[in-house]
Structure formats: structure tokens, C-alpha cells
Amino acid sequence: MKRVGVFVCWCGSNIGGVVDVARLAAEAGKFPYVVHSVDYKYTCSEPGQKMIVDAIKEHRLDRVVIAACSPRLHEQTFRKTIARAGLNPYLLEIANIREHCSWVHSKEPEKATEKAIDLVRRAVAKVVNLEPLSESSIPITKRALVIGGGIAGIQTALDIADAGHKVVLLEKEPTIGGKMVMLDKTFPTMDCSACISTPKMVAVAEHPNIELLTCCEVVEVSGYIGNFTVKVKQKARFVDHTKCTGCGTCWEKCPKKVPSEFNLNLSLRKAIYIPFPQAVPNKPSIDAENCRYLTEQKCGVCQKVCPVGAIDYEQKDENLEIEVGAIVMATGYELFDWAKAYGEYGYGKYPDVITGLQFERMVNASGPTGGKIIRPSDGKEPKNVVFVKCVGSRDEAKGKAYCSRACCMYTAKHAHQVIEKIADAQAFVFYIDVRTPGKGYEEFYKRTTDEGAQYIRGRVSKILTSGDRLLVKGADTLMGRQVEVEADLVVLATAMIPAKTAQDTARLVGFSVDGDGFYQEAHPKLRPVETNTAGIFLAGTCQGPKDIPDTVAQASAAAVKVCVLFSRREMAADPMVAQVNQSICHGCLACQKVCPYKAIEAKTISERLGGQVIERTVAHVNSGLCQGCGSCTVACRSGAVNLKGFSDEQLLAEVDAICL
Amino acid sequence: MRYAYYPGCCDHTSAKEYDISTRAVCKALGIELMEIPDWSCCGSTPGHSTSHLLGIALSARNLALVEEMGLDCTASCAACYQRLAMANVEMKNDTQLCEKINHITGKPYRGGVKVKSILEVIAEMNQSQILAKVVKSLKNLKIAVYYGCLMVRPRDIQIDDPENPTIMDNLLQNLGAQTLEWNYKTECCGAALAMSNEDIVLKLANKILADAKSAGANCIVTACPLCHFNLDMRQKKVNKAYETDYNLPVFYFTQLVGLALGIKPEALCLRDHFIDTKHILKLIV
């Protein structure tokens, strides 16, 4: 005879304020198999859990029903609780009477209570049909893959490597460094950005535990937590890096000049190049689209001048395969392409309207102008510089609804730099709100305004030309007046958006993105660096707009998550997975087609039939890959697949309890 | 090609140059315009700014008349076009509103009409067909093409990019004219504020004229009677108020198309503007 205990939680007033918990506990006591039923104010608290443990022992309970909040919140908590009392942790059922009753029916306490009673009846009916489940274990490959070599990827890789584990850092560009190394100074301390990031880049290159793969992209990811197999394509660089010494003769002599991506088209680079002097690896690549030898079979100068014979025009893309136990996504961000959306700011046709990142390159001592702020149109020093914030941010009509978080601060930094570098310069900042939540941030903003930057609250409606200057028309919504500012240079703070290929990468790796294309974390508060796919972690702006401190903090957090995983030799696998009854499976493999996790494979079994041994195909569930979604159980025509913990009998018992 | 033609009140009075030149150009291009019998006022700005229902109902009656003709509709006046097109969109998107309006007008409109600006109608024609009929070149004209606000707003009925429309530029460029990059393509001319607060119109017109001039224009082209009115008739007043000396003829685009097609200036009412057009007409060869 099964002995069920029911524990009804008040959740403070969350449930107790609506549902008649005392009545619910009393009614539950009358259900079959229930031998103990109580209500309690905070069941998840330490005394609450002790009460459950004590009750299990005192009343010899072998099944437990908790009527409380969503199982998403505390199912694990209560599983551990009953395990402490010696019960199998899977002999637990939760009736969600908070989200499903008190919260949605708060105006109708009577009906909410009736519904709660039904839900508990359902839970009791199921719990008596549950069977003990046991966790299996999966081996773990103690090597991590970090996708993206910006500051987030670098920090994660270094932290994991310092903890003694092997890391593969994969970057699609010829160098690591990402966006941070393009910046001039970092707010609020005004440290030199490259002075912070380039030593870390070198540390990556020299770390014995880090394997650095540049010019690489992920092609395919298979496997599951602890056991991923990743196929990577390494694009041809046409330079043999084992021979190259990075002497620089090749790019000095290369005759072909093209706009530099690193300097955002503000300067030129050669067709064989390193993106910037401190690049890691500090060896060149040939840009196949622009190389005259590779496109027209002419030139070949670099090969002639290379003293070590490192140039190899025949080099082909290579395919690599790596085994890893965890993957950290650090694919970063791009800037919103304002020129396609903002006709009122000139669609990118005025050369003196630039983006914040272009300004960073310009004000950078190693940038295209050697740190001098100039007008791109005529090279003159600007006197009036207008900054426009929220270009593409907080603009549902033309851009993105969200706030891009870093722009208020970097615009304050830029305004400060204009005032600092150009005598008698004026900086005007058009803003919607100024948001400076961060240590030392508000003080930094105040310093900028104290220095004389003029903040004007209102959007810019239009940028016009006025002779060789620009005329910025906008509103001052504090004065309730239209304003026009003559500007020599306009700097737009454009929104952060996910990297162009981020969505494809997410699909390859096997997790989801949010409505804006950023990577979806498992829970914004409780699991901010994890995804809903076990073993995949997030770092930096691929998850949402962030500044450098937040990015680095999250990157280290992701590294810790990886180290936690690697701290065990084997890991427990959730036992609530599908299982195939091979005796009735007839091998149609309809389940394989619907499985989103590629967890079902065909298996040949041999069995005796009428004195003969025959071979036939059946479905087999890889319990490491199975996430327990249950799609296969629905697709199975012969009813051979069952989800453990959600078998047909258990679900039918629930339906009967509610409907009959 | 045959269209139901809605001239609107302006075209019969202050902007008859637009009406006459539109009819002349369409005839030359083989576009048949059938004036809507018994058409009534579109309500203009006073109509829809007084009452949403009134604004729609006035246009709905005209649309119902067009529906009876079994044709698509075109209007030359930008404001008339905008009112008809807006009423059309709103009634098509909202069946309840449509029923209500039909009850008001007593002339049911079922939503079967397409509304196009005359600019769209001509610009959408096969340009080689137009070029085949061109006898004069506009190559000496440096035109500031002025769209005003009604052709490109609001979004539901805009006929081109609201920030940088090019439909009229392309048409005139195909006829050989030089059209200029300038700032005030779509800025407001002050429109009907001329009646209640002329100072505002003078200020705005001054900005438009100044930018056209500094861009190197020798004339301005519009597709809206009100824009034309404010820039042409008030140009001398602007000169007086702001001590400027603009002498920029303001044409309807149909007048320039007509000239290119070899229609006599008199037949396009080119002598009827406040700013003398003679010096520009001499440039057309």
C-alpha cells in the first residue's frame, strides 16, 4: 500500500492570500493513498524542508506531493529534500497552485481553491503511479571550446586555462581582440583600451593550455554536454604560419590597397596584411578577394620578397574536428546599420557624420589619424561636435526597442575627449535619457558636463548640410523648443545588435535566440550564463548589450561554470528521458524524425523467433542527448516509446483524476 | 490607359496651370483622364482636422463615384491625392468604419478603387515610351525638386522614400534635366498656415528658397498646388521680408514634362506664374 504525503505551501500571501490552503490540505487528506496532509507558510524554507523530512520518517511516506509554486523554481529543491529523507527523488509530484491558481485567479478565491483541489487530486493520482528512477552517468571531455576571440572569449579562455583545463579559442577574423582593441580609452577610468586588452591577447597566444584558431568558423556541432564533437573550417590564409616570422616585408611591398576593416574604412590596408600592429597572431593573411595574384594571376610580389618562403597561394581551406566537453559562446556584437534606416541623418551620405566606433579609431593614438580628431571630408579640425545618442536604440519605429547600455557612457567619454583635445571646441549631446548605472559612471558623466559638454534632451529630427558644415535640427524637450546646431562633425551612438552570423551559429550549436537575435540565457536571474542546452554557456554581448566590465564579469562567470562541469570525472544525467520498449518497436523510426536533439538512433537487435535467430531494426535513445521533451512518444505509432516520469499510464491517471 | 481624374478645387482655381498642363501632358502621353462626374471637395486640411469622419466621408463619396466608373483614380493635387488615398486605406482596413461612412454618405463604397497620384501614374509609365515623344531637352535646367510633405507621408500611402524621395528626380532626369542634391526636398512649406499665420510660411519658404539657391538651382519643381502657391506667389513677399532677391521660377512637374514633349508654353499656362519664367523657357532647347 502506497503512502502519500501532501504539503500545501502558502508561499507567504502569494498563495495563502487567495487559495484557502487549510481547506485544500483537509480535502487532500481524503484522497486515496494520502496518509498525511498539512499546510505550511514557507515550505521551501529550511524549517519547511525539515518538516517534510520529519513527516516522511514519522508517517513512513513513500510518495510526496507538494502544492506550491512552479516546478521550474523548486522542483530540484524538493527532490533533494525527499532524497535527504531516504526517498527516491523522483517520487515527487508538484501541483503548481501559485501560477495556475492564486496568481491567475486572484479575483476569484473560491474558484481558485476548487481548481487547486483538482490540481492536487491530479498530482496524487500521478504520484502513486511513479516509479523510482536513477541517474546514469556520462563521461566528460575536459576541454572547452570558446567561440569568439573578443574580450569575452579571451577572458573566458584565460580563466579556464588558468584553472588547468585545455581550451580551444576560435575566432573568425585573422586576429583576436574583437571590438575592445579598436577602442581608444575605456570609461570611467580612461585607461588605454589596447594597454588592457593586448597583454591579454598575448597571454592567450602564449598559454600552454590554450589552442588558438583564427580565420575559423564552426561548421557542425554534434554530441551533448561533456561530449561535443565540433567540426571547424579553417579558411586558407595563403601564408604558412609555421614558416612566417612576421617580418612585414610582404605587406610593405604589396601594391594593392583596400579599405581597412579595422579602421572602419578610415584608412587603407594592403591585400596581404595584419589588421593592426599588435594583432595576435602577429602574422599576415592574404585577403583572397582583393589579392591580385589570387584574382588575376598577376603580381606575386609577396612571394618574391618573402625571405622564408612562407607565402603559399595553393593553400586550401582545412577541416578540423575537435572534441570538447563544454562550449562558451562569445560571438559579440555589431553596430546597427543606421545608414539603411536613418534617412533623416543622411543615409550615410555625409562624410562628416560618423559612428562612435569610427570616432574611437580617429581619437586612438595608433589609429588612422594618429589620434587627431578631424573632419573626414576635408581633414580640418572640427570645433562644434554634435553627438546623437540612441541611433537605432530605444526606437521601435526604425531601430531596436531596447537600450544599448554602453552608449551613454561612451558618448560622455567622446564629449570629454573632444573638449580635452581641441582647444575652444564645443560638444553638444542630444539624448533621450542619460543612463549611467555603474561604479564611477555617474561621476564620470558629471565631470563631462562640468567640463562644458552641453546636453540637450531630445531626439535629432534631421541633419542637413549648411555650406561645408552640417546643420543638426532637433528638439530641446526641456525647453519645449526646436533647436538647430551648426556642426563640423556629427558622431552617432548606434545601437548594439548581435553579430551577423550569431543566429546561424546558435542553430549549429543547438540553442535559441531571443526576439532581438541575442542568445537566450536559461534564466535571466538564476542562470544568466547558461543556455537551455546543457553544456553551452554565454559570455559577453552575444547575450545582450554590455560594457566591458559587465562583459568581463560574465566571461569569468562562464569560465567558472565550465570549471564546475570539469571538476567532476563523470556527470549525472537526468533520468527523465525517453525509453524504447524494443519488444514492440517495429523500427519505423518516426521518432527519429521528430527528435529535436538527434537523440534517437537506429539499432539492430537479434532475437529468437520460432527457433530461428532474426535481426531487426529498432529505435534506441541516447540518454546523454535526450532532453526529455517527449516528442518521440507522440510520434510513435505502436506506443513503444515512453518518457520516464511521464509514461502513458501516469498521464492517464492524471487525466482520470481531473475528468472523472 | 484610362483613369478617373479628380482635379480638386485648387486645380479649377488657383492652380489651373497644374490642371491644364496635367491634361495636356496626359493627352500627349496617351493617358485618358475621365473627370469624375459630380465630384465634390475632398475636405482638404479643414475637413480632416475638424472631424476624422468628415474627412473620410468627403473623400468616400468621391471614391464611390469612381467605383461606379469602374476605373482607378488619379488626382493631380497632392493634398487631394492624400485625402483620397488615406480614406481609401482606412476604409479598406476597417470594415466597421467603412459601414459607418457608407451610412453617412448614403453612397456605398466597397473598396475596389486604387488611388494614385498623377506623379506616380506618369513616373510608372514605360520611360522609353515617354522618351520617344520628347522633342526638347531640359538639359540646361538645374532643378531643386520639391516634394513637400504630402507625397511621402504618412507611411500607409507614401509613394516613395519619406526621407529621400527620388521618383520626380528620376522622371525629370530621364528628360535630360539636372536635379540637385539639396536639403529641403521634403520640408514643410507652411501649407495652409498662409491663411492664419503668414509669417510662418514666409520663414519656411525663405529656408526652402535659400537652400535651393545655394544648391545652385535655377528653378524649383513641385507636384502640389499649395507648395507652388507658397513658393511662387509669396516669393516676392519673402524677398521683402528677408531682404533677399530670389528669382526662382516654380514649375509644376507636368509643365516641364509638357515642354519636353514640345507642347507650347501657352498651352501649359507658363505665362501665368508670379515669378517670370521667360528666362528659364529660353534655356529649353
PDB file of C-alpha atoms in Angstrom, chain A residues 254-259 261 269-273 286-296 298-299:
ATOM      1  CA  CYS A 254      52.149  44.590 -51.621  1.00  0.00           C
ATOM      2  CA  PRO A 255      50.853  47.024 -54.277  1.00  0.00           C
ATOM      3  CA  LYS A 256      47.128  46.517 -53.655  1.00  0.00           C
ATOM      4  CA  LYS A 257      45.370  48.843 -51.215  1.00  0.00           C
ATOM      5  CA  VAL A 258      41.854  48.343 -49.907  1.00  0.00           C
ATOM      6  CA  PRO A 259      39.858  49.994 -47.093  1.00  0.00           C
ATOM      7  CA  GLU A 261      38.033  46.986 -41.742  1.00  0.00           C
ATOM      8  CA  ARG A 269      45.416  48.350 -45.732  1.00  0.00           C
ATOM      9  CA  LYS A 270      47.214  46.023 -48.120  1.00  0.00           C
ATOM     10  CA  ALA A 271      45.826  42.815 -49.622  1.00  0.00           C
ATOM     11  CA  ILE A 272      48.334  40.854 -47.505  1.00  0.00           C
ATOM     12  CA  TYR A 273      48.035  42.297 -44.052  1.00  0.00           C
ATOM     13  CA  ILE A 286      46.046  37.270 -47.718  1.00  0.00           C
ATOM     14  CA  ASP A 287      42.619  38.674 -48.438  1.00  0.00           C
ATOM     15  CA  ALA A 288      41.689  36.384 -51.324  1.00  0.00           C
ATOM     16  CA  GLU A 289      39.047  38.722 -52.712  1.00  0.00           C
ATOM     17  CA  ASN A 290      41.497  41.561 -53.221  1.00  0.00           C
ATOM     18  CA  CYS A 291      44.816  39.828 -53.865  1.00  0.00           C
ATOM     19  CA  ARG A 292      45.877  40.439 -57.460  1.00  0.00           C
ATOM     20  CA  TYR A 293      47.614  37.094 -57.694  1.00  0.00           C
ATOM     21  CA  LEU A 294      44.647  35.106 -56.444  1.00  0.00           C
ATOM     22  CA  THR A 295      42.106  37.011 -58.550  1.00  0.00           C
ATOM     23  CA  GLU A 296      44.060  37.702 -61.764  1.00  0.00           C
ATOM     24  CA  LYS A 298      49.263  38.694 -61.684  1.00  0.00           C
ATOM     25  CA  CYS A 299      51.684  40.287 -59.204  1.00  0.00           C
TER      26      CYS A 299
END
